[in-house]
Coordinates of C-alpha atoms in Angstrom, one line a residue:
X1 CA -3.6 37.4 -18.6
X2 CA -5.1 34.9 -16.2
X3 CA -7.1 36.0 -13.1
X4 CA -4.5 35.0 -10.5
X5 CA -1.4 36.4 -12.3
X6 CA 0.0 39.8 -11.5
X7 CA 1.7 41.9 -14.1
X8 CA 5.1 41.4 -12.4
X9 CA 4.8 37.6 -12.5
X10 CA 3.8 37.7 -16.1
X11 CA 6.7 39.9 -16.9
X12 CA 9.1 37.6 -15.0
X13 CA 7.9 34.6 -16.9
X14 CA 8.2 36.4 -20.2
X15 CA 11.6 37.9 -19.5
X16 CA 13.1 34.6 -18.3
X17 CA 11.7 32.6 -21.2
X18 CA 13.0 35.1 -23.8
X19 CA 16.4 35.8 -22.1
X20 CA 17.2 32.1 -21.4
X21 CA 15.5 30.7 -24.5
X22 CA 13.8 28.1 -22.3
X23 CA 10.3 27.2 -21.5
X24 CA 9.1 28.8 -18.2
X25 CA 6.0 27.9 -16.3
X26 CA 4.4 29.6 -13.3
X27 CA 2.7 27.3 -10.9
X28 CA 0.2 28.0 -8.1
X29 CA 0.3 24.8 -6.0
X30 CA 0.2 21.9 -8.5
X31 CA -1.6 23.9 -11.2
X32 CA 0.2 25.7 -14.0
X33 CA -1.3 29.2 -14.4
X34 CA 1.1 30.6 -17.0
X35 CA 3.5 29.0 -19.4
X36 CA 5.7 30.2 -22.2
X37 CA 5.4 28.7 -24.7
X38 CA 1.7 28.4 -23.9
X39 CA 1.6 24.6 -24.6
X40 CA 4.5 23.3 -22.6
X41 CA 6.0 20.2 -24.1
X42 CA 7.5 17.3 -22.2
X43 CA 8.1 13.6 -22.8
X44 CA 5.4 12.6 -20.3
X45 CA 2.7 14.6 -22.0
X46 CA 3.8 13.3 -25.4
X47 CA 3.2 9.8 -24.0
X48 CA -0.2 10.7 -22.5
X49 CA 0.9 11.0 -18.9
X50 CA 0.6 13.9 -16.5
X51 CA 2.7 17.1 -17.2
X52 CA 6.2 17.8 -15.9
X53 CA 5.6 19.0 -12.3
X54 CA 3.3 16.2 -11.6
X55 CA 5.9 13.6 -12.5
X56 CA 9.0 15.5 -11.1
X57 CA 7.8 15.8 -7.5
X58 CA 10.1 18.6 -6.1
X59 CA 11.3 18.1 -2.6
X60 CA 9.2 19.9 0.0
X61 CA 12.2 20.0 2.4
X62 CA 14.1 22.2 -0.1
X63 CA 11.4 24.8 -0.8
X64 CA 13.0 28.3 -1.2
X65 CA 16.1 27.1 -3.0
X66 CA 16.4 26.1 -6.7
X67 CA 16.1 22.4 -7.3
X68 CA 17.8 20.6 -10.2
X69 CA 15.3 18.0 -11.3
X70 CA 15.4 15.2 -13.9
X71 CA 12.4 13.4 -15.3
X72 CA 12.1 9.7 -15.8
X73 CA 12.7 10.5 -19.5
X74 CA 16.1 12.3 -19.0
X75 CA 14.8 15.8 -19.3
X76 CA 16.3 18.4 -17.0
X77 CA 14.3 21.1 -15.2
X78 CA 15.0 23.9 -12.6
X79 CA 12.3 24.5 -10.0
X80 CA 12.1 27.3 -7.5
X81 CA 9.4 28.3 -5.2
X82 CA 9.6 32.1 -4.8
X83 CA 6.6 32.7 -2.5
X84 CA 4.1 30.6 -0.6
X85 CA 2.5 28.3 -3.1
X86 CA 4.0 30.0 -6.2
X87 CA 6.8 28.4 -8.1
X88 CA 8.7 28.7 -11.4
X89 CA 9.6 25.6 -13.5
X90 CA 12.3 26.2 -16.2
X91 CA 12.7 23.5 -18.9
X92 CA 12.7 21.0 -20.3
X93 CA 16.3 20.9 -21.6
X94 CA 19.0 18.3 -21.9
X95 CA 22.6 18.3 -20.6
X96 CA 23.8 16.6 -23.8
X97 CA 22.1 15.9 -27.1
X98 CA 20.5 12.5 -27.4
X99 CA 21.3 10.3 -30.4
X100 CA 18.9 8.0 -32.1
X101 CA 20.3 5.0 -30.3
X102 CA 19.8 6.8 -26.9
X103 CA 16.1 7.3 -27.7
X104 CA 15.8 3.7 -28.7
X105 CA 17.5 2.6 -25.5
X106 CA 15.2 4.8 -23.5
X107 CA 12.1 3.2 -25.2
X108 CA 13.4 -0.3 -24.5
X109 CA 14.4 0.4 -20.9
X110 CA 11.0 2.1 -20.1
X111 CA 9.1 -0.6 -22.1
X112 CA 7.4 2.0 -24.2
X113 CA 5.8 1.3 -27.6
X114 CA 8.1 1.4 -30.6
X115 CA 5.5 3.7 -32.1
X116 CA 6.7 6.4 -29.7
X117 CA 10.2 6.4 -31.2
X118 CA 9.7 9.0 -34.0
X119 CA 7.7 11.5 -31.8
X120 CA 10.2 11.2 -29.0
X121 CA 13.2 11.6 -31.3
X122 CA 11.7 14.8 -32.8
X123 CA 10.9 16.0 -29.3
X124 CA 14.4 15.4 -27.9
X125 CA 16.0 17.0 -31.0
X126 CA 13.9 20.1 -30.3
X127 CA 15.1 20.6 -26.8
X128 CA 17.9 23.0 -25.9
X129 CA 21.1 21.6 -24.7
X130 CA 22.7 23.3 -21.6
X131 CA 26.1 22.4 -20.2
X132 CA 26.4 21.7 -16.5
X133 CA 28.2 25.1 -15.8
X134 CA 25.3 27.0 -17.4
X135 CA 22.8 24.8 -15.5
X136 CA 24.6 25.5 -12.2
X137 CA 24.8 29.3 -12.8
X138 CA 21.2 29.5 -13.8
X139 CA 20.3 27.9 -10.4
X140 CA 22.5 30.5 -8.7
X141 CA 20.7 33.3 -10.6
X142 CA 17.3 32.0 -9.6
X143 CA 18.5 31.7 -6.0
X144 CA 19.7 35.4 -6.0
X145 CA 16.6 36.7 -7.8
X146 CA 13.9 34.8 -5.9
X147 CA 15.2 33.5 -2.6
X148 CA 17.8 36.0 -1.5
X149 CA 19.5 33.5 0.7
X150 CA 23.2 33.4 0.0
X151 CA 25.7 34.2 -2.7
X152 CA 28.2 31.6 -3.8
X153 CA 31.5 33.1 -4.9
X154 CA 32.0 32.8 -8.6
X155 CA 35.2 31.1 -9.9
X156 CA 37.5 33.4 -11.9
X157 CA 36.0 34.2 -15.2
X158 CA 39.4 34.3 -16.7
X159 CA 39.4 30.5 -16.7
X160 CA 36.7 28.8 -18.8
X161 CA 37.3 25.6 -16.8
X162 CA 37.2 27.2 -13.4
X163 CA 34.0 25.5 -12.4
X164 CA 35.4 22.1 -13.3
X165 CA 38.6 22.9 -11.4
X166 CA 36.7 23.7 -8.2

């Protein structure tokens, strides 16, 4: 366990990571102090650029509420500051699986090297895919757990398309 991490924080990161089957990182300011898995993968790092939080730039005007973020490379993340200077970053994940042609298009549009195609394709195929309703409710869960601000009424669970209908 790292010096600045309490047992509760370590337990929160571990529980979220296992329960949600997503990478979870704990940040103190801009510095990652705990990550599960320990070597957090992201497209930016794969391409030799700074890690996810450095490239995502969460809004400082929305601090104590979950933020739905997307990287330049199409990865999705959830970010929530739960106390002064401490934040959780969940992800990377995708909202839909990327096909080979999508990765090729991304490489062309960002003017990346064609040598990055295979590593990026393997990386995107390894990411979990989360539909928008699950993404939304995960944000609600983080809000209820860490910010204790408000509760949004849930649509009827009887209808699988209730979120879309609203």
